[in-house]
């Protein structure tokens, strides 16, 4: 929001240092406003982050399940190796 004519008219008769300070403040406010994330975009980002967090939880559960399956597979391979040894001995 650029400085409006009405605002400028209100401060044009102020002392120069005060007017400059107020104009500087108005410019800072405008810069901050331009750099701000609009509310709807922020809400979209929050929803995306929430979805990602839920997906991460599901992934962690699946990794745990895979780790358990890997342990079971390792036990079965050991059992098979022992059975093979017993078969070779006979």
Backbone as ProteinMPNN parsed JSONL, in Angstrom:
{"seq_chain_A": "XXXXXXXXXXXXXXXXXXXXXXXXXXXXXXXXXXXXXXXXXXXXXXXXXXXXXXXXXXXXXXXXXXXXXXXXXXXXXXXXXXXXXXXXXX", "coords_chain_A": {"N_chain_A": [[0.853, -1.165, 0.0], [1.057, 1.853, -1.144], [2.121, 5.104, 0.003], [-0.56, 7.138, 0.72], [-2.171, 9.98, -0.826], [-3.743, 11.396, 0.929], [-2.627, 10.753, 3.407], [-0.084, 11.825, 3.072], [-0.758, 14.523, 2.825], [-1.608, 15.024, 5.409], [0.749, 14.909, 6.88], [2.481, 16.717, 5.719], [3.016, 19.276, 6.704], [4.405, 18.843, 9.005], [7.31, 18.942, 11.151], [10.416, 18.585, 9.442], [12.145, 16.404, 10.287], [10.399, 14.835, 11.788], [8.409, 14.281, 9.907], [9.98, 12.823, 8.064], [10.605, 10.628, 9.629], [8.059, 9.499, 10.027], [7.371, 8.92, 7.366], [9.362, 7.057, 6.814], [8.593, 5.052, 8.599], [6.126, 4.381, 7.485], [7.002, 3.325, 5.063], [8.434, 1.097, 5.987], [6.344, -0.395, 7.115], [4.867, -0.938, 4.815], [6.706, -2.488, 3.402], [6.921, -4.688, 5.12], [4.305, -5.634, 4.953], [4.195, -6.411, 2.276], [5.943, -8.544, 2.297], [4.717, -10.389, 3.859], [3.059, -13.516, 4.436], [0.083, -14.414, 2.917], [-3.003, -15.122, 4.654], [-4.597, -17.291, 3.67], [-2.738, -18.733, 2.157], [-0.977, -19.435, 4.165], [-2.619, -21.101, 5.703], [-2.967, -23.147, 3.85], [-0.338, -24.103, 3.753], [-0.068, -25.034, 6.381], [-1.896, -27.15, 6.334], [-0.658, -28.825, 4.483], [1.727, -29.437, 5.828], [0.651, -30.837, 7.976], [-0.426, -33.062, 6.639], [1.968, -34.157, 5.682], [3.209, -34.847, 8.097], [1.478, -36.829, 9.029], [1.826, -38.717, 6.988], [4.497, -39.305, 7.43], [4.324, -40.576, 9.925], [2.896, -42.885, 9.168], [4.772, -44.001, 7.473], [6.848, -44.559, 9.273], [5.624, -46.545, 10.802], [5.344, -48.552, 8.866], [8.04, -49.05, 8.318], [8.851, -50.095, 10.758], [7.305, -52.43, 10.727], [8.499, -53.708, 8.537], [11.066, -54.092, 9.561], [10.547, -55.908, 11.599], [9.617, -58.051, 10.047], [11.955, -58.597, 8.655], [13.574, -59.518, 10.744], [12.196, -61.88, 11.363], [12.582, -63.232, 8.964], [15.373, -63.563, 8.982], [15.623, -65.303, 11.16], [14.297, -67.547, 10.13], [15.995, -68.162, 7.983], [18.296, -68.884, 9.376], [17.279, -71.137, 10.687], [16.794, -72.751, 8.455], [19.406, -73.055, 7.509], [20.529, -74.531, 9.603], [18.945, -76.829, 9.428], [19.77, -77.71, 6.932], [22.439, -78.352, 7.474], [22.014, -80.491, 9.222], [20.81, -82.255, 7.469], [22.883, -82.726, 5.673], [24.665, -84.067, 7.322], [23.444, -86.513, 7.817]], "CA_chain_A": [[0.0, 0.0, 0.0], [1.879, 3.057, -1.202], [1.661, 6.215, 0.843], [-1.676, 7.813, 0.055], [-2.129, 11.443, -0.877], [-4.366, 11.904, 2.155], [-1.629, 10.611, 4.476], [0.966, 12.795, 2.814], [-1.306, 15.847, 3.143], [-1.673, 15.16, 6.863], [2.068, 15.076, 7.497], [3.339, 17.629, 4.932], [3.376, 20.458, 7.492], [5.176, 18.434, 10.189], [8.746, 19.211, 11.126], [11.034, 17.65, 8.493], [12.648, 15.164, 10.896], [9.242, 14.027, 12.176], [7.811, 13.816, 8.659], [10.843, 11.781, 7.519], [10.45, 9.447, 10.475], [6.753, 8.91, 9.729], [7.451, 8.335, 6.022], [10.182, 5.857, 6.956], [7.76, 4.048, 9.248], [5.133, 3.934, 6.495], [7.712, 2.465, 4.105], [8.714, -0.17, 6.685], [5.082, -1.125, 7.209], [4.538, -1.412, 3.473], [7.64, -3.568, 3.094], [6.5, -5.842, 5.925], [3.047, -6.142, 4.406], [4.491, -7.087, 1.009], [6.672, -9.781, 2.564], [3.897, -11.27, 4.692], [2.365, -14.617, 3.766], [-1.372, -14.264, 3.087], [-3.61, -16.093, 5.562], [-5.035, -18.51, 2.981], [-1.543, -19.503, 1.81], [-0.47, -19.993, 5.419], [-3.494, -22.221, 6.048], [-2.61, -24.227, 2.921], [0.938, -24.662, 4.209], [-0.329, -25.803, 7.608], [-2.552, -28.403, 5.941], [0.356, -29.663, 3.843], [2.62, -29.924, 6.886], [-0.099, -31.848, 8.723], [-0.451, -34.259, 5.79], [3.312, -34.736, 5.672], [3.443, -35.461, 9.409], [0.714, -38.078, 9.055], [2.499, -39.647, 6.083], [5.721, -39.721, 8.118], [3.933, -41.564, 10.941], [2.579, -44.13, 8.47], [6.039, -44.551, 6.988], [7.55, -45.119, 10.43], [4.951, -47.803, 11.146], [5.709, -49.534, 7.835], [9.45, -49.404, 8.512], [8.859, -50.998, 11.918], [6.784, -53.721, 10.261], [9.532, -54.314, 7.695], [12.156, -54.519, 10.435], [10.092, -57.142, 12.248], [9.603, -59.092, 9.02], [13.358, -58.92, 8.402], [14.022, -60.36, 11.865], [11.602, -63.208, 11.192], [13.26, -63.853, 7.818], [16.702, -63.969, 9.432], [15.455, -66.496, 12.004], [13.957, -68.662, 9.24], [17.205, -68.512, 7.232], [19.145, -69.623, 10.317], [16.674, -72.456, 10.872], [17.04, -73.5, 7.226], [20.831, -73.4, 7.475], [20.722, -75.623, 10.555], [18.318, -78.025, 8.851], [20.654, -78.144, 5.847], [23.576, -79.022, 8.112], [21.561, -81.792, 9.735], [20.557, -83.107, 6.306], [24.191, -83.117, 5.132], [25.306, -84.993, 8.264], [22.774, -87.811, 7.725]], "C_chain_A": [[0.898, 1.226, 0.0], [1.289, 4.159, -0.332], [0.59, 6.985, 0.08], [-1.495, 9.328, 0.099], [-2.706, 12.029, 0.406], [-3.376, 11.841, 3.319], [-0.548, 11.667, 4.306], [0.498, 14.208, 3.151], [-1.323, 16.073, 4.654], [-0.306, 15.45, 7.473], [2.95, 16.116, 6.798], [3.786, 18.85, 5.734], [4.13, 20.108, 8.772], [6.623, 18.89, 10.041], [9.411, 18.18, 10.217], [11.518, 16.346, 9.123], [11.501, 14.243, 11.319], [8.563, 13.447, 10.94], [8.647, 12.672, 8.058], [10.711, 10.488, 8.318], [9.127, 8.743, 10.175], [6.738, 8.265, 8.339], [8.283, 7.052, 6.051], [9.388, 4.718, 7.582], [6.731, 3.493, 8.274], [5.785, 3.003, 5.472], [8.029, 1.102, 4.724], [7.446, -1.027, 6.788], [4.678, -1.703, 5.862], [5.431, -2.592, 3.091], [7.261, -4.839, 3.857], [5.237, -6.474, 5.368], [3.303, -6.918, 3.114], [5.172, -8.433, 1.23], [5.867, -10.79, 3.391], [3.242, -12.349, 3.831], [0.866, -14.428, 3.989], [-1.95, -15.415, 3.926], [-3.996, -17.39, 4.851], [-3.835, -19.368, 2.568], [-0.947, -20.154, 3.058], [-1.306, -21.198, 5.841], [-3.211, -23.417, 5.143], [-1.319, -24.909, 3.36], [0.759, -25.507, 5.471], [-0.957, -27.153, 7.272], [-1.539, -29.361, 5.307], [1.303, -30.249, 4.882], [1.929, -31.014, 7.701], [-0.156, -33.159, 7.934], [0.908, -34.956, 5.774], [3.632, -35.429, 6.998], [2.7, -36.79, 9.518], [1.352, -39.132, 8.154], [3.786, -40.167, 6.726], [5.408, -40.77, 9.182], [3.625, -42.905, 10.292], [3.849, -44.814, 7.967], [6.815, -45.197, 8.126], [6.938, -46.454, 10.846], [5.347, -48.893, 10.148], [7.165, -49.974, 7.986], [9.59, -50.358, 9.705], [8.381, -52.389, 11.51], [7.813, -54.446, 9.393], [10.7, -54.817, 8.534], [11.788, -55.825, 11.143], [10.076, -58.3, 11.258], [11.027, -59.528, 8.693], [13.908, -59.823, 9.505], [13.479, -61.771, 11.716], [12.28, -63.961, 10.041], [14.642, -64.345, 8.226], [16.627, -65.233, 10.297], [15.172, -67.712, 11.125], [15.188, -69.11, 8.444], [18.153, -69.302, 8.139], [18.601, -71.035, 10.536], [16.911, -73.336, 9.641], [18.502, -73.938, 7.126], [21.118, -74.553, 8.427], [20.118, -76.925, 10.025], [19.182, -78.576, 7.722], [21.864, -78.883, 6.412], [23.192, -80.413, 8.598], [21.341, -82.778, 8.582], [21.888, -83.605, 5.733], [24.881, -84.145, 6.019], [24.701, -86.398, 8.09], [23.142, -88.501, 6.497]], "O_chain_A": [[1.442, 1.596, 1.04], [0.109, 4.135, 0.018], [0.802, 7.424, -1.05], [-0.773, 9.87, 0.935], [-2.215, 13.04, 0.909], [-3.299, 12.771, 4.123], [-0.145, 12.321, 5.268], [1.262, 15.003, 3.698], [-1.08, 17.186, 5.121], [-0.213, 16.159, 8.474], [4.066, 16.368, 7.252], [4.85, 19.403, 5.455], [4.461, 21.004, 9.549], [7.089, 19.182, 8.939], [9.013, 17.016, 10.219], [11.317, 15.279, 8.542], [11.613, 13.021, 11.221], [8.187, 12.275, 10.919], [8.094, 11.673, 7.598], [10.705, 9.394, 7.754], [9.088, 7.516, 10.082], [6.163, 7.192, 8.155], [7.943, 6.073, 5.386], [9.492, 3.568, 7.158], [6.489, 2.286, 8.235], [5.186, 2.007, 5.064], [7.904, 0.072, 4.061], [7.486, -2.238, 6.571], [4.2, -2.834, 5.785], [4.96, -3.578, 2.524], [7.279, -5.935, 3.296], [5.113, -7.698, 5.316], [2.696, -7.964, 2.885], [4.997, -9.358, 0.436], [6.308, -11.921, 3.591], [2.917, -12.127, 2.665], [0.425, -14.296, 5.13], [-1.438, -16.534, 3.9], [-3.748, -18.476, 5.375], [-3.907, -20.596, 2.621], [-0.469, -21.287, 3.008], [-0.759, -22.206, 6.289], [-3.213, -24.561, 5.599], [-1.216, -26.135, 3.343], [1.367, -26.568, 5.605], [-0.595, -28.176, 7.854], [-1.567, -30.564, 5.567], [1.643, -31.43, 4.818], [2.557, -32.005, 8.073], [0.044, -34.236, 8.496], [0.992, -36.182, 5.842], [4.262, -36.487, 7.008], [3.239, -37.764, 10.043], [1.41, -40.307, 8.517], [4.122, -41.343, 6.58], [6.145, -41.746, 9.326], [4.038, -43.949, 10.797], [3.982, -46.036, 8.027], [7.381, -46.276, 7.953], [7.659, -47.386, 11.202], [5.648, -50.02, 10.54], [7.481, -51.15, 7.8], [10.363, -51.314, 9.654], [8.973, -53.398, 11.894], [7.977, -55.661, 9.505], [11.262, -55.871, 8.237], [12.613, -56.73, 11.268], [10.481, -59.412, 11.598], [11.274, -60.715, 8.477], [14.627, -60.782, 9.225], [14.204, -62.746, 11.917], [12.52, -65.165, 10.128], [15.038, -65.446, 7.844], [17.469, -66.123, 10.178], [15.738, -68.783, 11.344], [15.397, -70.307, 8.253], [18.748, -70.287, 7.701], [19.358, -72.005, 10.568], [17.196, -74.527, 9.771], [18.795, -75.058, 6.708], [21.877, -75.459, 8.085], [20.714, -77.994, 10.162], [19.308, -79.793, 7.579], [22.264, -79.921, 5.885], [23.932, -81.38, 8.418], [21.64, -83.967, 8.697], [22.005, -84.77, 5.352], [25.605, -85.006, 5.519], [25.428, -87.384, 8.216], [22.674, -89.611, 6.248]]}, "name": "protein", "num_of_chains": 1, "seq": "XXXXXXXXXXXXXXXXXXXXXXXXXXXXXXXXXXXXXXXXXXXXXXXXXXXXXXXXXXXXXXXXXXXXXXXXXXXXXXXXXXXXXXXXXX"}
